[in-house]
Amino acid sequence: MRAKNLYRPISDNPQVLGLLLTLPALIAILAVVFFPIVSSFWLSLHQKDLSRPQFDAFIGLKNYFNLLHDSRYLNSLWVTLRFSLTSVILEVVLGVSTALVLNQRFVGRGFVRGLMILPWAMPSIVNAAMWKWIYNADYGALNALLTQLHLIDSYKIWLADPKWATILIILANVWKETPFTVILVLAALQTIPEDLYEAARVDGASAWRSFLHITLPLIAPVLMVAAMLQFIWGFQTFELVYVVTGGGPFSTTELTTLRIYATTFRSLRFGYGAAMAYLTSLAILIPAVFYIRSAYRRVVEM
């Protein structure tokens, strides 16, 4: 009877009981996520150079101020922004177009839908190795195909050209990430009532007008989610560029992830590399916050 009274206050208070039940998960999250975030931020406030440990010291925000004048880092930030925005635009356009086709009824539709997921499901390092082989100047499939189609006279070193290297890296990224947009848009298309299209056809609306006034507004929230996720993932791209171009030629494909990696693990400047990571995260966080606020405002208005 006494033991029963001891446990009754906990069972009678659902908030306390819920806290106790989630406490192990909260501890794990703090240990795995929160502690590394705080620890790395504290590291970014130090001059931590493993090649010169005698000069390690607390320097406050000096690493962040130095980054604002670091031409190599600013160039990588611009390259990453251009890479992400171009990829997002292509992925959204191709994703919507492909989803519209897959939403139609045709023989083998289920098989084609399943096939679409393969590029996105492929491990990033495998995808990068595949595209490195395709772009190879000596035995790559791209040169072989273009030569057989008589579009080029001889094999070309595509990745040695800054312009082509950027374009080909973007195309490789679009090939892998577009299926994610296709899946989201296809799911959104299947929630649109067919009655809306029938009413539009009765009113004499063309297929293009139906798309502009029915389909596009109804899938717009999903497109916003897909675009924001793809933009963030663009800033996180590492394996593709590391394997295919290594950031070259002349740093034209050096993304911020590659610059952070080189600074931290090659130059052993851990404090400066941590500051790079946080400043890059801030560049991603700003548009994400604006998106979340606009999405929340739209939901409240509805």
PDB file of C-alpha atoms in Angstrom:
ATOM      1  CA  MET A   1       0.000   0.000   0.000  1.00  0.00           C
ATOM      2  CA  ARG A   2       2.842   2.360   0.835  1.00  0.00           C
ATOM      3  CA  ALA A   3       4.641   1.561  -2.453  1.00  0.00           C
ATOM      4  CA  LYS A   4       1.433   2.288  -4.354  1.00  0.00           C
ATOM      5  CA  ASN A   5       1.236   5.746  -2.805  1.00  0.00           C
ATOM      6  CA  LEU A   6       4.817   6.462  -3.813  1.00  0.00           C
ATOM      7  CA  TYR A   7       4.121   5.849  -7.518  1.00  0.00           C
ATOM      8  CA  ARG A   8       0.717   7.516  -7.640  1.00  0.00           C
ATOM      9  CA  PRO A   9       1.966  11.157  -7.929  1.00  0.00           C
ATOM     10  CA  ILE A  10       3.961  10.284 -11.052  1.00  0.00           C
ATOM     11  CA  SER A  11       1.155   8.389 -12.735  1.00  0.00           C
ATOM     12  CA  ASP A  12      -1.349  11.132 -11.867  1.00  0.00           C
ATOM     13  CA  ASN A  13       0.813  13.812 -13.521  1.00  0.00           C
ATOM     14  CA  PRO A  14       1.028  13.097 -17.275  1.00  0.00           C
ATOM     15  CA  GLN A  15       3.597  15.871 -17.855  1.00  0.00           C
ATOM     16  CA  VAL A  16       6.039  14.419 -15.351  1.00  0.00           C
ATOM     17  CA  LEU A  17       5.428  10.926 -16.643  1.00  0.00           C
ATOM     18  CA  GLY A  18       5.973  12.060 -20.231  1.00  0.00           C
ATOM     19  CA  LEU A  19       9.208  13.792 -19.255  1.00  0.00           C
ATOM     20  CA  LEU A  20      10.492  10.683 -17.528  1.00  0.00           C
ATOM     21  CA  LEU A  21       9.633   8.498 -20.513  1.00  0.00           C
ATOM     22  CA  THR A  22      11.396  10.830 -22.976  1.00  0.00           C
ATOM     23  CA  LEU A  23      14.361  11.513 -20.698  1.00  0.00           C
ATOM     24  CA  PRO A  24      16.593   8.769 -22.197  1.00  0.00           C
ATOM     25  CA  ALA A  25      15.967  10.096 -25.700  1.00  0.00           C
ATOM     26  CA  LEU A  26      16.624  13.682 -24.568  1.00  0.00           C
ATOM     27  CA  ILE A  27      19.905  12.645 -22.968  1.00  0.00           C
ATOM     28  CA  ALA A  28      20.940  10.869 -26.176  1.00  0.00           C
ATOM     29  CA  ILE A  29      20.053  13.928 -28.278  1.00  0.00           C
ATOM     30  CA  LEU A  30      22.008  16.224 -25.965  1.00  0.00           C
ATOM     31  CA  ALA A  31      25.017  13.908 -26.111  1.00  0.00           C
ATOM     32  CA  VAL A  32      24.940  13.317 -29.866  1.00  0.00           C
ATOM     33  CA  VAL A  33      23.708  16.689 -31.183  1.00  0.00           C
ATOM     34  CA  PHE A  34      23.771  19.521 -28.667  1.00  0.00           C
ATOM     35  CA  PHE A  35      27.197  18.864 -27.143  1.00  0.00           C
ATOM     36  CA  PRO A  36      29.043  18.690 -30.519  1.00  0.00           C
ATOM     37  CA  ILE A  37      27.323  21.913 -31.656  1.00  0.00           C
ATOM     38  CA  VAL A  38      28.394  23.812 -28.541  1.00  0.00           C
ATOM     39  CA  SER A  39      31.835  22.229 -28.567  1.00  0.00           C
ATOM     40  CA  SER A  40      32.501  23.116 -32.218  1.00  0.00           C
ATOM     41  CA  PHE A  41      31.294  26.693 -31.676  1.00  0.00           C
ATOM     42  CA  TRP A  42      33.659  27.020 -28.736  1.00  0.00           C
ATOM     43  CA  LEU A  43      36.408  25.644 -30.981  1.00  0.00           C
ATOM     44  CA  SER A  44      35.647  28.295 -33.620  1.00  0.00           C
ATOM     45  CA  LEU A  45      36.499  30.971 -31.046  1.00  0.00           C
ATOM     46  CA  HIS A  46      40.042  29.639 -30.740  1.00  0.00           C
ATOM     47  CA  GLN A  47      43.139  29.609 -32.860  1.00  0.00           C
ATOM     48  CA  LYS A  48      43.476  25.833 -32.982  1.00  0.00           C
ATOM     49  CA  ASP A  49      46.182  24.775 -35.421  1.00  0.00           C
ATOM     50  CA  LEU A  50      47.587  21.277 -34.979  1.00  0.00           C
ATOM     51  CA  SER A  51      50.625  22.147 -37.087  1.00  0.00           C
ATOM     52  CA  ARG A  52      51.491  24.963 -34.643  1.00  0.00           C
ATOM     53  CA  PRO A  53      50.026  23.956 -31.276  1.00  0.00           C
ATOM     54  CA  GLN A  54      52.231  26.425 -29.404  1.00  0.00           C
ATOM     55  CA  PHE A  55      50.155  29.313 -30.775  1.00  0.00           C
ATOM     56  CA  ASP A  56      46.750  27.946 -29.686  1.00  0.00           C
ATOM     57  CA  ALA A  57      44.743  30.636 -27.900  1.00  0.00           C
ATOM     58  CA  PHE A  58      41.260  32.072 -27.389  1.00  0.00           C
ATOM     59  CA  ILE A  59      40.729  34.771 -30.058  1.00  0.00           C
ATOM     60  CA  GLY A  60      36.972  35.406 -29.831  1.00  0.00           C
ATOM     61  CA  LEU A  61      35.336  36.284 -33.165  1.00  0.00           C
ATOM     62  CA  LYS A  62      38.610  36.881 -35.009  1.00  0.00           C
ATOM     63  CA  ASN A  63      38.169  33.751 -37.146  1.00  0.00           C
ATOM     64  CA  TYR A  64      34.789  35.041 -38.320  1.00  0.00           C
ATOM     65  CA  PHE A  65      36.157  38.478 -39.185  1.00  0.00           C
ATOM     66  CA  ASN A  66      39.035  36.882 -41.079  1.00  0.00           C
ATOM     67  CA  LEU A  67      36.566  34.823 -43.099  1.00  0.00           C
ATOM     68  CA  LEU A  68      34.905  37.999 -44.377  1.00  0.00           C
ATOM     69  CA  HIS A  69      38.210  38.877 -46.066  1.00  0.00           C
ATOM     70  CA  ASP A  70      39.156  35.350 -47.133  1.00  0.00           C
ATOM     71  CA  SER A  71      38.852  35.416 -50.933  1.00  0.00           C
ATOM     72  CA  ARG A  72      39.176  31.638 -51.213  1.00  0.00           C
ATOM     73  CA  TYR A  73      36.293  31.031 -48.818  1.00  0.00           C
ATOM     74  CA  LEU A  74      34.102  33.772 -50.320  1.00  0.00           C
ATOM     75  CA  ASN A  75      34.695  32.295 -53.775  1.00  0.00           C
ATOM     76  CA  SER A  76      33.642  28.853 -52.522  1.00  0.00           C
ATOM     77  CA  LEU A  77      30.517  30.407 -51.005  1.00  0.00           C
ATOM     78  CA  TRP A  78      29.634  32.023 -54.333  1.00  0.00           C
ATOM     79  CA  VAL A  79      30.333  28.774 -56.218  1.00  0.00           C
ATOM     80  CA  THR A  80      28.110  26.859 -53.789  1.00  0.00           C
ATOM     81  CA  LEU A  81      25.293  29.412 -54.049  1.00  0.00           C
ATOM     82  CA  ARG A  82      25.383  29.274 -57.841  1.00  0.00           C
ATOM     83  CA  PHE A  83      25.581  25.479 -57.784  1.00  0.00           C
ATOM     84  CA  SER A  84      22.634  25.169 -55.376  1.00  0.00           C
ATOM     85  CA  LEU A  85      20.343  27.681 -57.076  1.00  0.00           C
ATOM     86  CA  THR A  86      20.956  26.298 -60.564  1.00  0.00           C
ATOM     87  CA  SER A  87      20.437  22.747 -59.322  1.00  0.00           C
ATOM     88  CA  VAL A  88      17.200  23.687 -57.534  1.00  0.00           C
ATOM     89  CA  ILE A  89      15.733  25.379 -60.613  1.00  0.00           C
ATOM     90  CA  LEU A  90      16.544  22.419 -62.858  1.00  0.00           C
ATOM     91  CA  GLU A  91      15.365  19.880 -60.287  1.00  0.00           C
ATOM     92  CA  VAL A  92      12.029  21.635 -59.787  1.00  0.00           C
ATOM     93  CA  VAL A  93      11.369  22.035 -63.520  1.00  0.00           C
ATOM     94  CA  LEU A  94      12.372  18.469 -64.357  1.00  0.00           C
ATOM     95  CA  GLY A  95      10.673  17.115 -61.238  1.00  0.00           C
ATOM     96  CA  VAL A  96       7.321  18.711 -62.063  1.00  0.00           C
ATOM     97  CA  SER A  97       7.535  17.680 -65.733  1.00  0.00           C
ATOM     98  CA  THR A  98       8.399  14.081 -64.886  1.00  0.00           C
ATOM     99  CA  ALA A  99       5.724  13.871 -62.184  1.00  0.00           C
ATOM    100  CA  LEU A 100       3.072  15.099 -64.624  1.00  0.00           C
ATOM    101  CA  VAL A 101       4.054  12.341 -67.052  1.00  0.00           C
ATOM    102  CA  LEU A 102       4.120   9.647 -64.359  1.00  0.00           C
ATOM    103  CA  ASN A 103       0.720  10.778 -63.119  1.00  0.00           C
ATOM    104  CA  GLN A 104      -0.825   9.698 -66.433  1.00  0.00           C
ATOM    105  CA  ARG A 105      -2.083   6.164 -67.031  1.00  0.00           C
ATOM    106  CA  PHE A 106       0.150   4.028 -69.262  1.00  0.00           C
ATOM    107  CA  VAL A 107       1.435   0.471 -69.404  1.00  0.00           C
ATOM    108  CA  GLY A 108       4.300  -0.148 -67.001  1.00  0.00           C
ATOM    109  CA  ARG A 109       3.645   3.001 -64.965  1.00  0.00           C
ATOM    110  CA  GLY A 110       4.362   1.249 -61.655  1.00  0.00           C
ATOM    111  CA  PHE A 111       7.667  -0.106 -62.934  1.00  0.00           C
ATOM    112  CA  VAL A 112       8.780   3.303 -64.218  1.00  0.00           C
ATOM    113  CA  ARG A 113       7.819   4.933 -60.922  1.00  0.00           C
ATOM    114  CA  GLY A 114       9.917   2.414 -59.036  1.00  0.00           C
ATOM    115  CA  LEU A 115      12.799   2.944 -61.445  1.00  0.00           C
ATOM    116  CA  MET A 116      12.738   6.685 -60.809  1.00  0.00           C
ATOM    117  CA  ILE A 117      13.828   6.273 -57.198  1.00  0.00           C
ATOM    118  CA  LEU A 118      17.081   4.476 -58.058  1.00  0.00           C
ATOM    119  CA  PRO A 119      19.300   7.549 -58.693  1.00  0.00           C
ATOM    120  CA  TRP A 120      18.238   9.172 -55.422  1.00  0.00           C
ATOM    121  CA  ALA A 121      18.621   5.922 -53.474  1.00  0.00           C
ATOM    122  CA  MET A 122      22.123   5.361 -54.843  1.00  0.00           C
ATOM    123  CA  PRO A 123      24.894   6.120 -52.292  1.00  0.00           C
ATOM    124  CA  SER A 124      26.545   9.474 -52.962  1.00  0.00           C
ATOM    125  CA  ILE A 125      30.039   8.030 -53.291  1.00  0.00           C
ATOM    126  CA  VAL A 126      28.828   5.445 -55.823  1.00  0.00           C
ATOM    127  CA  ASN A 127      27.063   8.150 -57.798  1.00  0.00           C
ATOM    128  CA  ALA A 128      30.239  10.268 -57.797  1.00  0.00           C
ATOM    129  CA  ALA A 129      32.407   7.363 -58.967  1.00  0.00           C
ATOM    130  CA  MET A 130      29.944   6.606 -61.769  1.00  0.00           C
ATOM    131  CA  TRP A 131      29.982  10.178 -63.076  1.00  0.00           C
ATOM    132  CA  LYS A 132      33.769  10.349 -62.828  1.00  0.00           C
ATOM    133  CA  TRP A 133      33.902   7.335 -65.124  1.00  0.00           C
ATOM    134  CA  ILE A 134      31.353   8.868 -67.518  1.00  0.00           C
ATOM    135  CA  TYR A 135      33.325  12.121 -67.753  1.00  0.00           C
ATOM    136  CA  ASN A 136      36.723  10.428 -68.100  1.00  0.00           C
ATOM    137  CA  ALA A 137      38.741  11.908 -70.963  1.00  0.00           C
ATOM    138  CA  ASP A 138      40.232   8.584 -72.132  1.00  0.00           C
ATOM    139  CA  TYR A 139      37.453   6.014 -71.871  1.00  0.00           C
ATOM    140  CA  GLY A 140      34.411   7.945 -70.605  1.00  0.00           C
ATOM    141  CA  ALA A 141      30.935   7.181 -71.899  1.00  0.00           C
ATOM    142  CA  LEU A 142      30.236  10.859 -72.602  1.00  0.00           C
ATOM    143  CA  ASN A 143      33.106  11.166 -75.083  1.00  0.00           C
ATOM    144  CA  ALA A 144      32.206   7.833 -76.692  1.00  0.00           C
ATOM    145  CA  LEU A 145      28.562   8.835 -77.151  1.00  0.00           C
ATOM    146  CA  LEU A 146      29.307  12.296 -78.553  1.00  0.00           C
ATOM    147  CA  THR A 147      31.927  10.863 -80.912  1.00  0.00           C
ATOM    148  CA  GLN A 148      29.548   8.220 -82.248  1.00  0.00           C
ATOM    149  CA  LEU A 149      26.906  10.893 -82.801  1.00  0.00           C
ATOM    150  CA  HIS A 150      29.543  12.961 -84.656  1.00  0.00           C
ATOM    151  CA  LEU A 151      29.009  15.904 -82.333  1.00  0.00           C
ATOM    152  CA  ILE A 152      32.739  16.053 -81.521  1.00  0.00           C
ATOM    153  CA  ASP A 153      35.750  15.000 -83.606  1.00  0.00           C
ATOM    154  CA  SER A 154      37.953  13.703 -80.801  1.00  0.00           C
ATOM    155  CA  TYR A 155      37.817  12.949 -77.105  1.00  0.00           C
ATOM    156  CA  LYS A 156      37.866  16.051 -74.898  1.00  0.00           C
ATOM    157  CA  ILE A 157      39.058  16.645 -71.345  1.00  0.00           C
ATOM    158  CA  TRP A 158      35.756  18.077 -70.141  1.00  0.00           C
ATOM    159  CA  LEU A 159      36.706  18.491 -66.485  1.00  0.00           C
ATOM    160  CA  ALA A 160      39.784  20.579 -67.385  1.00  0.00           C
ATOM    161  CA  ASP A 161      37.532  23.335 -68.742  1.00  0.00           C
ATOM    162  CA  PRO A 162      36.195  25.549 -65.890  1.00  0.00           C
ATOM    163  CA  LYS A 163      32.934  26.231 -67.710  1.00  0.00           C
ATOM    164  CA  TRP A 164      32.196  22.618 -68.601  1.00  0.00           C
ATOM    165  CA  ALA A 165      33.338  21.298 -65.228  1.00  0.00           C
ATOM    166  CA  THR A 166      30.740  23.442 -63.466  1.00  0.00           C
ATOM    167  CA  ILE A 167      27.975  22.463 -65.892  1.00  0.00           C
ATOM    168  CA  LEU A 168      28.754  18.741 -65.691  1.00  0.00           C
ATOM    169  CA  ILE A 169      28.873  18.753 -61.891  1.00  0.00           C
ATOM    170  CA  ILE A 170      25.469  20.440 -61.785  1.00  0.00           C
ATOM    171  CA  LEU A 171      24.025  17.912 -64.248  1.00  0.00           C
ATOM    172  CA  ALA A 172      25.344  15.012 -62.161  1.00  0.00           C
ATOM    173  CA  ASN A 173      23.771  16.492 -59.036  1.00  0.00           C
ATOM    174  CA  VAL A 174      20.459  17.130 -60.819  1.00  0.00           C
ATOM    175  CA  TRP A 175      20.373  13.521 -62.053  1.00  0.00           C
ATOM    176  CA  LYS A 176      20.660  12.223 -58.496  1.00  0.00           C
ATOM    177  CA  GLU A 177      18.384  14.679 -56.669  1.00  0.00           C
ATOM    178  CA  THR A 178      15.522  15.164 -59.133  1.00  0.00           C
ATOM    179  CA  PRO A 179      13.720  11.883 -58.194  1.00  0.00           C
ATOM    180  CA  PHE A 180      13.103  13.272 -54.698  1.00  0.00           C
ATOM    181  CA  THR A 181      11.195  16.212 -56.184  1.00  0.00           C
ATOM    182  CA  VAL A 182       9.347  13.825 -58.511  1.00  0.00           C
ATOM    183  CA  ILE A 183       8.136  11.732 -55.572  1.00  0.00           C
ATOM    184  CA  LEU A 184       6.878  14.744 -53.611  1.00  0.00           C
ATOM    185  CA  VAL A 185       5.140  16.336 -56.601  1.00  0.00           C
ATOM    186  CA  LEU A 186       3.621  13.021 -57.684  1.00  0.00           C
ATOM    187  CA  ALA A 187       2.154  12.541 -54.217  1.00  0.00           C
ATOM    188  CA  ALA A 188       0.732  16.076 -54.324  1.00  0.00           C
ATOM    189  CA  LEU A 189      -0.786  15.534 -57.779  1.00  0.00           C
ATOM    190  CA  GLN A 190      -2.680  12.485 -56.579  1.00  0.00           C
ATOM    191  CA  THR A 191      -4.422  14.567 -53.895  1.00  0.00           C
ATOM    192  CA  ILE A 192      -5.954  16.974 -56.446  1.00  0.00           C
ATOM    193  CA  PRO A 193      -9.637  16.105 -57.092  1.00  0.00           C
ATOM    194  CA  GLU A 194     -10.360  15.119 -60.679  1.00  0.00           C
ATOM    195  CA  ASP A 195     -13.588  17.164 -60.496  1.00  0.00           C
ATOM    196  CA  LEU A 196     -11.569  20.372 -60.718  1.00  0.00           C
ATOM    197  CA  TYR A 197     -10.094  19.372 -64.077  1.00  0.00           C
ATOM    198  CA  GLU A 198     -13.466  18.225 -65.383  1.00  0.00           C
ATOM    199  CA  ALA A 199     -15.005  21.566 -64.446  1.00  0.00           C
ATOM    200  CA  ALA A 200     -12.139  23.376 -66.163  1.00  0.00           C
ATOM    201  CA  ARG A 201     -12.621  21.334 -69.351  1.00  0.00           C
ATOM    202  CA  VAL A 202     -16.340  22.120 -69.325  1.00  0.00           C
ATOM    203  CA  ASP A 203     -15.470  25.826 -69.120  1.00  0.00           C
ATOM    204  CA  GLY A 204     -13.179  25.413 -72.132  1.00  0.00           C
ATOM    205  CA  ALA A 205      -9.858  25.727 -70.327  1.00  0.00           C
ATOM    206  CA  SER A 206      -6.834  24.317 -72.112  1.00  0.00           C
ATOM    207  CA  ALA A 207      -4.400  21.902 -70.484  1.00  0.00           C
ATOM    208  CA  TRP A 208      -1.896  24.744 -69.981  1.00  0.00           C
ATOM    209  CA  ARG A 209      -4.476  26.947 -68.240  1.00  0.00           C
ATOM    210  CA  SER A 210      -5.559  24.038 -66.048  1.00  0.00           C
ATOM    211  CA  PHE A 211      -1.937  23.569 -65.031  1.00  0.00           C
ATOM    212  CA  LEU A 212      -1.452  27.281 -64.240  1.00  0.00           C
ATOM    213  CA  HIS A 213      -4.707  27.800 -62.341  1.00  0.00           C
ATOM    214  CA  ILE A 214      -5.304  24.394 -60.734  1.00  0.00           C
ATOM    215  CA  THR A 215      -2.227  22.201 -60.603  1.00  0.00           C
ATOM    216  CA  LEU A 216       0.472  24.765 -59.874  1.00  0.00           C
ATOM    217  CA  PRO A 217      -1.309  26.553 -56.986  1.00  0.00           C
ATOM    218  CA  LEU A 218      -2.198  23.258 -55.311  1.00  0.00           C
ATOM    219  CA  ILE A 219       1.308  21.794 -55.526  1.00  0.00           C
ATOM    220  CA  ALA A 220       3.053  25.093 -54.685  1.00  0.00           C
ATOM    221  CA  PRO A 221       3.507  24.258 -50.949  1.00  0.00           C
ATOM    222  CA  VAL A 222       5.138  20.940 -51.856  1.00  0.00           C
ATOM    223  CA  LEU A 223       7.377  22.677 -54.392  1.00  0.00           C
ATOM    224  CA  MET A 224       8.488  25.136 -51.727  1.00  0.00           C
ATOM    225  CA  VAL A 225       9.407  22.299 -49.373  1.00  0.00           C
ATOM    226  CA  ALA A 226      11.267  20.435 -52.126  1.00  0.00           C
ATOM    227  CA  ALA A 227      13.127  23.571 -53.255  1.00  0.00           C
ATOM    228  CA  MET A 228      14.208  24.475 -49.718  1.00  0.00           C
ATOM    229  CA  LEU A 229      15.410  20.945 -48.974  1.00  0.00           C
ATOM    230  CA  GLN A 230      17.294  20.759 -52.277  1.00  0.00           C
ATOM    231  CA  PHE A 231      18.882  24.153 -51.608  1.00  0.00           C
ATOM    232  CA  ILE A 232      20.106  23.002 -48.191  1.00  0.00           C
ATOM    233  CA  TRP A 233      21.356  19.702 -49.619  1.00  0.00           C
ATOM    234  CA  GLY A 234      23.205  21.648 -52.320  1.00  0.00           C
ATOM    235  CA  PHE A 235      25.247  23.346 -49.583  1.00  0.00           C
ATOM    236  CA  GLN A 236      25.965  19.909 -48.099  1.00  0.00           C
ATOM    237  CA  THR A 237      27.239  18.343 -51.336  1.00  0.00           C
ATOM    238  CA  PHE A 238      30.722  16.950 -50.834  1.00  0.00           C
ATOM    239  CA  GLU A 239      31.349  13.472 -52.289  1.00  0.00           C
ATOM    240  CA  LEU A 240      30.376  14.409 -55.851  1.00  0.00           C
ATOM    241  CA  VAL A 241      32.812  17.299 -56.170  1.00  0.00           C
ATOM    242  CA  TYR A 242      35.526  15.650 -54.087  1.00  0.00           C
ATOM    243  CA  VAL A 243      35.605  12.554 -56.312  1.00  0.00           C
ATOM    244  CA  VAL A 244      34.891  14.056 -59.748  1.00  0.00           C
ATOM    245  CA  THR A 245      36.837  17.331 -59.806  1.00  0.00           C
ATOM    246  CA  GLY A 246      38.477  17.774 -56.404  1.00  0.00           C
ATOM    247  CA  GLY A 247      37.360  21.410 -56.541  1.00  0.00           C
ATOM    248  CA  GLY A 248      39.186  22.209 -59.767  1.00  0.00           C
ATOM    249  CA  PRO A 249      40.004  23.442 -62.217  1.00  0.00           C
ATOM    250  CA  PHE A 250      41.207  26.682 -60.624  1.00  0.00           C
ATOM    251  CA  SER A 251      38.729  26.304 -57.722  1.00  0.00           C
ATOM    252  CA  THR A 252      35.759  26.787 -60.060  1.00  0.00           C
ATOM    253  CA  THR A 253      33.949  23.809 -58.506  1.00  0.00           C
ATOM    254  CA  GLU A 254      35.273  24.171 -54.966  1.00  0.00           C
ATOM    255  CA  LEU A 255      32.177  24.125 -52.778  1.00  0.00           C
ATOM    256  CA  THR A 256      32.237  25.330 -49.173  1.00  0.00           C
ATOM    257  CA  THR A 257      32.171  21.741 -47.915  1.00  0.00           C
ATOM    258  CA  LEU A 258      35.380  21.052 -49.818  1.00  0.00           C
ATOM    259  CA  ARG A 259      36.983  24.274 -48.525  1.00  0.00           C
ATOM    260  CA  ILE A 260      36.027  23.384 -44.958  1.00  0.00           C
ATOM    261  CA  TYR A 261      37.440  19.888 -45.412  1.00  0.00           C
ATOM    262  CA  ALA A 262      40.715  21.194 -46.851  1.00  0.00           C
ATOM    263  CA  THR A 263      41.102  23.811 -44.109  1.00  0.00           C
ATOM    264  CA  THR A 264      40.290  21.446 -41.257  1.00  0.00           C
ATOM    265  CA  PHE A 265      41.808  18.123 -42.245  1.00  0.00           C
ATOM    266  CA  ARG A 266      44.566  19.110 -44.662  1.00  0.00           C
ATOM    267  CA  SER A 267      45.792  22.379 -43.196  1.00  0.00           C
ATOM    268  CA  LEU A 268      44.836  21.200 -39.672  1.00  0.00           C
ATOM    269  CA  ARG A 269      43.322  24.607 -38.812  1.00  0.00           C
ATOM    270  CA  PHE A 270      40.461  23.261 -36.716  1.00  0.00           C
ATOM    271  CA  GLY A 271      39.383  26.584 -35.226  1.00  0.00           C
ATOM    272  CA  TYR A 272      39.238  28.332 -38.601  1.00  0.00           C
ATOM    273  CA  GLY A 273      37.458  25.342 -40.168  1.00  0.00           C
ATOM    274  CA  ALA A 274      34.827  25.342 -37.404  1.00  0.00           C
ATOM    275  CA  ALA A 275      34.211  29.058 -38.023  1.00  0.00           C
ATOM    276  CA  MET A 276      33.764  28.306 -41.734  1.00  0.00           C
ATOM    277  CA  ALA A 277      31.183  25.633 -40.933  1.00  0.00           C
ATOM    278  CA  TYR A 278      29.189  27.974 -38.685  1.00  0.00           C
ATOM    279  CA  LEU A 279      29.259  30.872 -41.139  1.00  0.00           C
ATOM    280  CA  THR A 280      28.100  28.556 -43.922  1.00  0.00           C
ATOM    281  CA  SER A 281      25.305  27.243 -41.706  1.00  0.00           C
ATOM    282  CA  LEU A 282      24.216  30.835 -41.124  1.00  0.00           C
ATOM    283  CA  ALA A 283      24.052  31.381 -44.889  1.00  0.00           C
ATOM    284  CA  ILE A 284      21.704  28.390 -45.126  1.00  0.00           C
ATOM    285  CA  LEU A 285      19.682  29.338 -42.039  1.00  0.00           C
ATOM    286  CA  ILE A 286      18.665  32.808 -43.250  1.00  0.00           C
ATOM    287  CA  PRO A 287      16.597  31.697 -46.302  1.00  0.00           C
ATOM    288  CA  ALA A 288      15.274  28.730 -44.304  1.00  0.00           C
ATOM    289  CA  VAL A 289      13.917  31.062 -41.615  1.00  0.00           C
ATOM    290  CA  PHE A 290      12.212  33.272 -44.211  1.00  0.00           C
ATOM    291  CA  TYR A 291      10.645  30.203 -45.805  1.00  0.00           C
ATOM    292  CA  ILE A 292       9.370  28.838 -42.483  1.00  0.00           C
ATOM    293  CA  ARG A 293       7.869  32.229 -41.571  1.00  0.00           C
ATOM    294  CA  SER A 294       6.123  32.578 -44.941  1.00  0.00           C
ATOM    295  CA  ALA A 295       4.840  28.990 -44.761  1.00  0.00           C
ATOM    296  CA  TYR A 296       3.544  29.525 -41.224  1.00  0.00           C
ATOM    297  CA  ARG A 297       1.823  32.754 -42.259  1.00  0.00           C
ATOM    298  CA  ARG A 298       0.150  30.942 -45.152  1.00  0.00           C
ATOM    299  CA  VAL A 299      -1.106  28.192 -42.860  1.00  0.00           C
ATOM    300  CA  VAL A 300      -2.495  30.739 -40.361  1.00  0.00           C
ATOM    301  CA  GLU A 301      -4.306  32.619 -43.150  1.00  0.00           C
ATOM    302  CA  MET A 302      -5.889  29.362 -44.344  1.00  0.00           C
TER     303      MET A 302
END
